[in-house]
Coordinates of C-alpha atoms and ligand atoms in Angstrom, one line a residue:
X1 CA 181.9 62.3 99.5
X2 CA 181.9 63.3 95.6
X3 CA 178.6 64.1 94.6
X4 CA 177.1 61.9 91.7
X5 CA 177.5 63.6 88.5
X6 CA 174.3 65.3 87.4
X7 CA 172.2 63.9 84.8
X8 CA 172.9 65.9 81.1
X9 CA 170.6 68.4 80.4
X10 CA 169.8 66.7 77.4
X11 CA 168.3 63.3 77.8
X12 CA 170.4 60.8 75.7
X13 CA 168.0 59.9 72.5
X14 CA 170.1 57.3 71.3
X15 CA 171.5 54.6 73.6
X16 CA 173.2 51.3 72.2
X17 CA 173.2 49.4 75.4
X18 CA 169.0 49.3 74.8
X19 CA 170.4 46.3 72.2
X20 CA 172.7 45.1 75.1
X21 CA 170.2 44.6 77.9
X22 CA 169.4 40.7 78.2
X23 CA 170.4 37.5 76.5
X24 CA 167.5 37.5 74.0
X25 CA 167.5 40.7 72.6
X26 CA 171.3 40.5 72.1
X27 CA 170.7 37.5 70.2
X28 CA 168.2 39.1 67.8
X29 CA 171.0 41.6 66.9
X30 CA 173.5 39.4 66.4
X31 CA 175.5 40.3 63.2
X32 CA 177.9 36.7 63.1
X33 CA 177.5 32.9 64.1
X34 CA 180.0 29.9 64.0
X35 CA 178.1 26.8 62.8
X36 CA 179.3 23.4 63.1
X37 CA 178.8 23.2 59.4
X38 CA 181.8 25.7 58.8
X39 CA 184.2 23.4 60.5
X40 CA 186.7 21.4 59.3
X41 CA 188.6 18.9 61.9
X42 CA 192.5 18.2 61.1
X43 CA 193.4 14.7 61.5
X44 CA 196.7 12.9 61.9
X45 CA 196.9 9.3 60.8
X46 CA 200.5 7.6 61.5
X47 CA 201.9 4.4 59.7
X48 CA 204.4 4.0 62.3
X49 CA 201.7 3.0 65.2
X50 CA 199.2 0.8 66.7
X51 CA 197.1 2.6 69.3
X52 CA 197.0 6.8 69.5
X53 CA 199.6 8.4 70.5
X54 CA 199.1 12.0 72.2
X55 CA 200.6 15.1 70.7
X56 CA 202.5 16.4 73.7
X57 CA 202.4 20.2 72.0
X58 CA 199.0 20.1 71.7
X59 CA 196.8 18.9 74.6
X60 CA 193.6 16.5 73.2
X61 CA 195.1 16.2 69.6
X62 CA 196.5 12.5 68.7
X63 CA 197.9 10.6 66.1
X64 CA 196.0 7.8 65.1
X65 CA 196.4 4.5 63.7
X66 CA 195.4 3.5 60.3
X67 CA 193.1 0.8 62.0
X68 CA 191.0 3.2 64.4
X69 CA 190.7 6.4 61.6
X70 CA 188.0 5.1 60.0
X71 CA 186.3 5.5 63.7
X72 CA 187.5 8.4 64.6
X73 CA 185.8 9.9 61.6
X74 CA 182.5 8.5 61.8
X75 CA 182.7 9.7 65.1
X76 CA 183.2 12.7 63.9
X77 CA 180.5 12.7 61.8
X78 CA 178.0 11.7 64.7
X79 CA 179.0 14.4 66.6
X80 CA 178.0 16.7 63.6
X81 CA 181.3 17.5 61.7
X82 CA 181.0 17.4 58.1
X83 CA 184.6 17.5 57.0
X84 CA 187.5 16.3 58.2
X85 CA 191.4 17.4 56.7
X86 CA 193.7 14.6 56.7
X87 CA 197.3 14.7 57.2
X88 CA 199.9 11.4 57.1
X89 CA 202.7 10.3 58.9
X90 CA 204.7 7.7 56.8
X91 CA 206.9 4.6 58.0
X92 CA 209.8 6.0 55.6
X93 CA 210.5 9.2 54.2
X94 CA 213.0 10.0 51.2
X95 CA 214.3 12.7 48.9
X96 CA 211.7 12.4 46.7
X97 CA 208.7 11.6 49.0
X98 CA 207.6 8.8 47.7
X99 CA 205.2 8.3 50.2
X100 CA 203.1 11.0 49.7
X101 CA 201.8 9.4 46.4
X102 CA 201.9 5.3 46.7
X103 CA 198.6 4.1 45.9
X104 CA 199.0 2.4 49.2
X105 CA 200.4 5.4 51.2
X106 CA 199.2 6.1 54.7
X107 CA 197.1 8.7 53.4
X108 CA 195.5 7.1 50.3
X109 CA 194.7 4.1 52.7
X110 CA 192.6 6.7 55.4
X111 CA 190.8 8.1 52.9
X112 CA 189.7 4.3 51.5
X113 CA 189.1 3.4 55.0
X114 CA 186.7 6.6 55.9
X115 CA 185.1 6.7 53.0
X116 CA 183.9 3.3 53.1
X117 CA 182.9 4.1 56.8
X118 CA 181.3 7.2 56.5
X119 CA 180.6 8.3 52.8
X120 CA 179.0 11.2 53.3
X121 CA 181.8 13.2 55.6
X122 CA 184.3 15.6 53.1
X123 CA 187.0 14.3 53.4
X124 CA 189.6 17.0 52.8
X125 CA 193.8 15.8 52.0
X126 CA 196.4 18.2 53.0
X127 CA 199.0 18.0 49.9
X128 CA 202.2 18.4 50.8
X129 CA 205.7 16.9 50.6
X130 CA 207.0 17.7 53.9
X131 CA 206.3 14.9 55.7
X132 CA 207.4 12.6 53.2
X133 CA 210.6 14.0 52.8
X134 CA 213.4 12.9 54.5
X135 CA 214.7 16.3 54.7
X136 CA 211.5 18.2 55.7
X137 CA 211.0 20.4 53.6
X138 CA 208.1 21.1 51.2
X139 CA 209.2 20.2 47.8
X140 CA 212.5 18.4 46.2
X141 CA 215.3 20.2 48.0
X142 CA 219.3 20.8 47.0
X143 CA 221.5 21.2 49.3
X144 CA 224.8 23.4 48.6
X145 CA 227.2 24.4 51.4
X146 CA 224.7 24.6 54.0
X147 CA 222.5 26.2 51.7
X148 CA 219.5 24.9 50.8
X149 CA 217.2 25.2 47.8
X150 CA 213.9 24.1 47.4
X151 CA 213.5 23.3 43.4
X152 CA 209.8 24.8 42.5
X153 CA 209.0 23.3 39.1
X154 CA 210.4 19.9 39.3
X155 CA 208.0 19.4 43.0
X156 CA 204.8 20.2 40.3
X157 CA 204.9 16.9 39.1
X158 CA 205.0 15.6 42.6
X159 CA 202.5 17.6 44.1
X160 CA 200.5 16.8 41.4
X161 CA 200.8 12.7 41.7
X162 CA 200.0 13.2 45.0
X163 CA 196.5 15.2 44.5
X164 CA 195.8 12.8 41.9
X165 CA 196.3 9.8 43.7
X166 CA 194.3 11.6 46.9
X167 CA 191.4 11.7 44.5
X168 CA 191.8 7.9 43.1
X169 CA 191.6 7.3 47.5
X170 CA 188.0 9.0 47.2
X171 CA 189.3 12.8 48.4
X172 CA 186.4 15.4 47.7
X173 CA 188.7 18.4 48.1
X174 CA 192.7 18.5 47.8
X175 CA 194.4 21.0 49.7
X176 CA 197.8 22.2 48.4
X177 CA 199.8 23.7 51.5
X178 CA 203.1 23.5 50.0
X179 CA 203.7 27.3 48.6
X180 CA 205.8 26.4 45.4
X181 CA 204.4 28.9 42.4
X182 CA 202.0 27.4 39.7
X183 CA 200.9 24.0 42.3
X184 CA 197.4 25.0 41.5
X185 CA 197.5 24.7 37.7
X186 CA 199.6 21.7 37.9
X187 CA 197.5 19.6 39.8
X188 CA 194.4 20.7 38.5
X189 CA 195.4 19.8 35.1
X190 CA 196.9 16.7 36.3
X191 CA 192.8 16.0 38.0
X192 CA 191.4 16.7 34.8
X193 CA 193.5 14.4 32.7
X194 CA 193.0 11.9 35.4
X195 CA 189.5 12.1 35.2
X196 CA 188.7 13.7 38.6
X197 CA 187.1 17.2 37.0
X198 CA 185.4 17.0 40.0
X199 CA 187.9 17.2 42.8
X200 CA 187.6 20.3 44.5
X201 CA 190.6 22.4 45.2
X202 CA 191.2 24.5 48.5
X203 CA 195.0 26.2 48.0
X204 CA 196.5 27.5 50.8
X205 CA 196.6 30.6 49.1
X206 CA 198.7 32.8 51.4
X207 CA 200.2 30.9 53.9
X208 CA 203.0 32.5 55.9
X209 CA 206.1 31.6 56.9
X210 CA 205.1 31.6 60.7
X211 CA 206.0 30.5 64.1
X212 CA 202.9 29.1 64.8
X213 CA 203.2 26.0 63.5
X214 CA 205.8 24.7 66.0
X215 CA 203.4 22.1 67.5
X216 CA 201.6 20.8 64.5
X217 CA 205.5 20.0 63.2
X218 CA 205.6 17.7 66.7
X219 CA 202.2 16.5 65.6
X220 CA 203.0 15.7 61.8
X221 CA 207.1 14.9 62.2
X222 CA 207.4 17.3 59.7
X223 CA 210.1 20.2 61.1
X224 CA 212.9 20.9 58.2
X225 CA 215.9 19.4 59.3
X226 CA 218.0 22.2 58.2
X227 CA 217.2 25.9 57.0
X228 CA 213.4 27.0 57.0
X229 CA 210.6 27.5 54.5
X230 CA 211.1 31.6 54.4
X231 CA 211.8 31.3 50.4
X232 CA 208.6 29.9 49.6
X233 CA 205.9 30.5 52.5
X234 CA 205.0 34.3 52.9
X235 CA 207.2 36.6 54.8
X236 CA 205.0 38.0 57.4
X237 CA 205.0 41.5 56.5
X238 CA 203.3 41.8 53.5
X239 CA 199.6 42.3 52.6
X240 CA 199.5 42.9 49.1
X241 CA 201.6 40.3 48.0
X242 CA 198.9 37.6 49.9
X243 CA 196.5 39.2 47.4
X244 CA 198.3 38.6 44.3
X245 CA 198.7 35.1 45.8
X246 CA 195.2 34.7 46.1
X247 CA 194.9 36.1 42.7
X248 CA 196.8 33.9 41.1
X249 CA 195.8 30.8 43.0
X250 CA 192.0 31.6 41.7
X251 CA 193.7 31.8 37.7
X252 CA 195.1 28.6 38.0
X253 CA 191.4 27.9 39.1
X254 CA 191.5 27.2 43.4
X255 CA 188.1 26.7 44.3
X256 CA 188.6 27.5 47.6
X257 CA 190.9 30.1 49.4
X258 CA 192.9 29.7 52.7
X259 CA 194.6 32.2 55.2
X260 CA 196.8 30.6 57.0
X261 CA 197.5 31.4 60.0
X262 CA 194.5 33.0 61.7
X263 CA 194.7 34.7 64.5
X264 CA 197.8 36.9 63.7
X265 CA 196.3 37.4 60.2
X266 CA 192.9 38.4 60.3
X267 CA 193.4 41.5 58.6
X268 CA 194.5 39.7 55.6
X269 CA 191.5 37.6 55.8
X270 CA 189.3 40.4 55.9
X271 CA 191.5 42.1 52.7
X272 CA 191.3 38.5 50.9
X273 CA 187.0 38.4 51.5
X274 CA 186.3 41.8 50.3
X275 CA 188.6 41.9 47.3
X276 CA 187.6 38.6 45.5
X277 CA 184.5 37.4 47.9
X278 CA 185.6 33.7 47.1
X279 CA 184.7 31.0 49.3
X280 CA 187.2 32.0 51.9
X281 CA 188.6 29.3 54.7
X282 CA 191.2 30.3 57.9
X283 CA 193.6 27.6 59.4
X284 CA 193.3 28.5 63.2
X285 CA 197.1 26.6 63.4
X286 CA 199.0 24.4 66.2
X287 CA 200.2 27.7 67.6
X288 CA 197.2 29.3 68.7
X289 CA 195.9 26.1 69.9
X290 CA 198.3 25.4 71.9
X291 CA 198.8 29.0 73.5
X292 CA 194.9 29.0 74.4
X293 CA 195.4 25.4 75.8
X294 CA 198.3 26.0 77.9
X295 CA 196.9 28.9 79.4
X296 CA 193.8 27.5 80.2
X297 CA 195.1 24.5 82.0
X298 CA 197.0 26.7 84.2
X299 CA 193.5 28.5 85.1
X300 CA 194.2 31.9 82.9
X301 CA 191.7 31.8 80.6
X302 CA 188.5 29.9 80.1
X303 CA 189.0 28.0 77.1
X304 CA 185.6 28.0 75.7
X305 CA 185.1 31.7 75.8
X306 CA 188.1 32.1 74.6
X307 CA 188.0 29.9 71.5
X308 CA 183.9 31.0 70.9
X309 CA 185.6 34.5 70.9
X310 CA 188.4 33.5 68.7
X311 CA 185.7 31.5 66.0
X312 CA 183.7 34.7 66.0
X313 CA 186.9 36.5 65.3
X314 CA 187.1 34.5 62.1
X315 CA 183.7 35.1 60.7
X316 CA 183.4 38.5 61.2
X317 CA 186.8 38.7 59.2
X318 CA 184.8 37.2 56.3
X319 CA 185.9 33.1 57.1
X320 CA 183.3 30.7 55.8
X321 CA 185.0 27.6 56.5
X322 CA 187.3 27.3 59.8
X323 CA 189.9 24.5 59.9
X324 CA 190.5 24.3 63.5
X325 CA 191.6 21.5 66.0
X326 CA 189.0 22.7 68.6
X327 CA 186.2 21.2 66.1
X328 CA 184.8 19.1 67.7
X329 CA 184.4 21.1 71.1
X330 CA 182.4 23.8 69.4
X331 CA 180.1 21.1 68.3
X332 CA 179.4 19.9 71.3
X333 CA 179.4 23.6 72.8
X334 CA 176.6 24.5 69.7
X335 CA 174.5 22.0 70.7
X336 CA 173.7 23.4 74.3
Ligands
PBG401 C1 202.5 21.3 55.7 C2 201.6 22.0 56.6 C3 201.9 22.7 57.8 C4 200.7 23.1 58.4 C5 199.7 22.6 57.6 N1 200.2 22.0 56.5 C6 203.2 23.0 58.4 C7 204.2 23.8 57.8 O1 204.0 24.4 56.7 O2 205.3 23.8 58.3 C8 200.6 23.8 59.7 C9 199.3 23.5 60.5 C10 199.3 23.9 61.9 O3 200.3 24.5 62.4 O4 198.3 23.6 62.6 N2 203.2 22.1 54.9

């Protein structure tokens, strides 16, 4: 039999695991906390159906009807969510996504419908031309020999029409996810001249051209239908180039910055916090959704450690607000 090892000559003075010892005391200590107030729950509203349809990538998401959103969101709002970001699925798409800014566009029609139900919720619109397109891709696109270019200034005015229109709906915050350069100023001048100097504006300051959003494109019928969005979301790699992003995104006046994704870019969160200390939100995407739910239906994980551990994860990285489809199960796990 080894023998025990012997106690150290010295006794220890200074022992962290006194702060580790029980339940309560570790509370007291407790440097970070997710809140149901830093949430914000993504929402998919369809034109094209009746009754909601399950995202098959994304186990517990749906697409809703335009007649049930309104619900959905008050719902949401009982349960203690305070803002909700809303994303559209048009009947018909074309190449200049006239559906993103029709005055009665799936969208603009939510936002009437769930504002009139629940005025007080933030309701938050995901701008973007993607879905609209019938190409897929993010702004007005060129196609040359299997080539294609995504034309950056002449989607401005589009982007911009859209946000405005958002705004005429009743959006409190639009939220530019589209990448092309100089979106910001664009839309917020097009706000101003509209009258909506209020309209808030969270850009999706540096969002990467990432992997992770396979199941949200099931979710949203968005996917590009040929080439990929690598010339205008953010190669992976590259740190300091999400800061000049951000940099520029708060000169053109953003109100609010976004990472985007989360997980696999936390470090840039943190970088983005201490640098400009703006209000700072993290998109916990499709991708790591759907990882954590697959893994916990097959019994590998436990999925509420696992996400409590991945919200914490955010916060300590300096995330005030936490876009993440698992909203409304924190809530409901915050409240016991
Ligand atoms: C639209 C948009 C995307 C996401 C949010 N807005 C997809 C994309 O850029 O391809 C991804 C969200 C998610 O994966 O949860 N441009």
């Amino acid at each position: 039999m080894p023998r025990p090892p012997s106690p150290p000559k010295h006794p220890l003075l200074k022992r962290p695991r006194r702060l580790r010892s029980g339940e309560a005391i570790r509370s007291l200590v407790r440097e970070t906390a997710v809140r149901t107030d830093d949430l914000i729950l993504p929402l998919f509203v369809s034109e094209k159906i009746t009754a909601p349809v399950p995202v098959a990538s994304m186990p517990g998401v749906f697409q809703h009807p335009l007649k049930t959103i309104a619900a959905v969101a008050a719902e949401a709002a009982a349960a203690g969510i305070r803002s909700i970001l809303l994303f559209g699925i048009p009947a018909k798409k074309d190449e200049r996504a006239t559906g993103a800014y029709a005055k009665n566009g799936i969208v603009q029609r939510a936002v009437r419908a769930i504002k009139k139900t629940t005025p007080a919720l933030v309701v938050i619109t995901d701008v973007c031309l993607c879905e609209y397109m019938s190409h897929g891709h993010c702004g007005i696109a060129h196609f040359e020999e299997g080539h294609v270019r995504v034309l950056n200034d002449e989607s401005l005015s589009l982007l911009a029409k859209t946000a405005v229109s958002h705004a005429a709906a009743g959006a409190d915050v639009v939220a530019p996810s589209d990448m092309m350069d100089g979106r910001v100023a664009a839309i917020r001048h097009a706000l101003d001249d509209a009258g909506f100097q209020e309209t808030i504006i969270m850009s999706y300051a540096a969002k990467f051209a990432s992997a992770f959003y396979g199941p949200f494109r099931d979710a949203a019928e968005s996917a590009p239908q040929a080439g990929d969005r690598k010339s205008y979301q953010m190669d992976g790699a590259n740190a300091l180039e999400a800061l000049r992003e951000v940099a520029l995104d708060m000169e053109e006046s953003a109100d609010i910055v976004m990472v985007k994704p989360g997980l696999p870019y936390l470090d840039i969160l943190w970088r983005v916090k201490e640098k400009f200390g703006m209000p700072t939100a993290v998109y916990n995407v499709s991708g790591e959704y759907a990882m954590i739910k697959a893994a916990a239906q097959n019994g590998w994980l436990n999925e509420r450690d696992t996400v409590m551990e991945m919200m914490i994860s955010f916060k300590r990285a300096g995330a005030d607000l936490i876009a993440t489809y698992w909203a409304l199960d924190i809530a409901r796990w915050l409240k016991k």
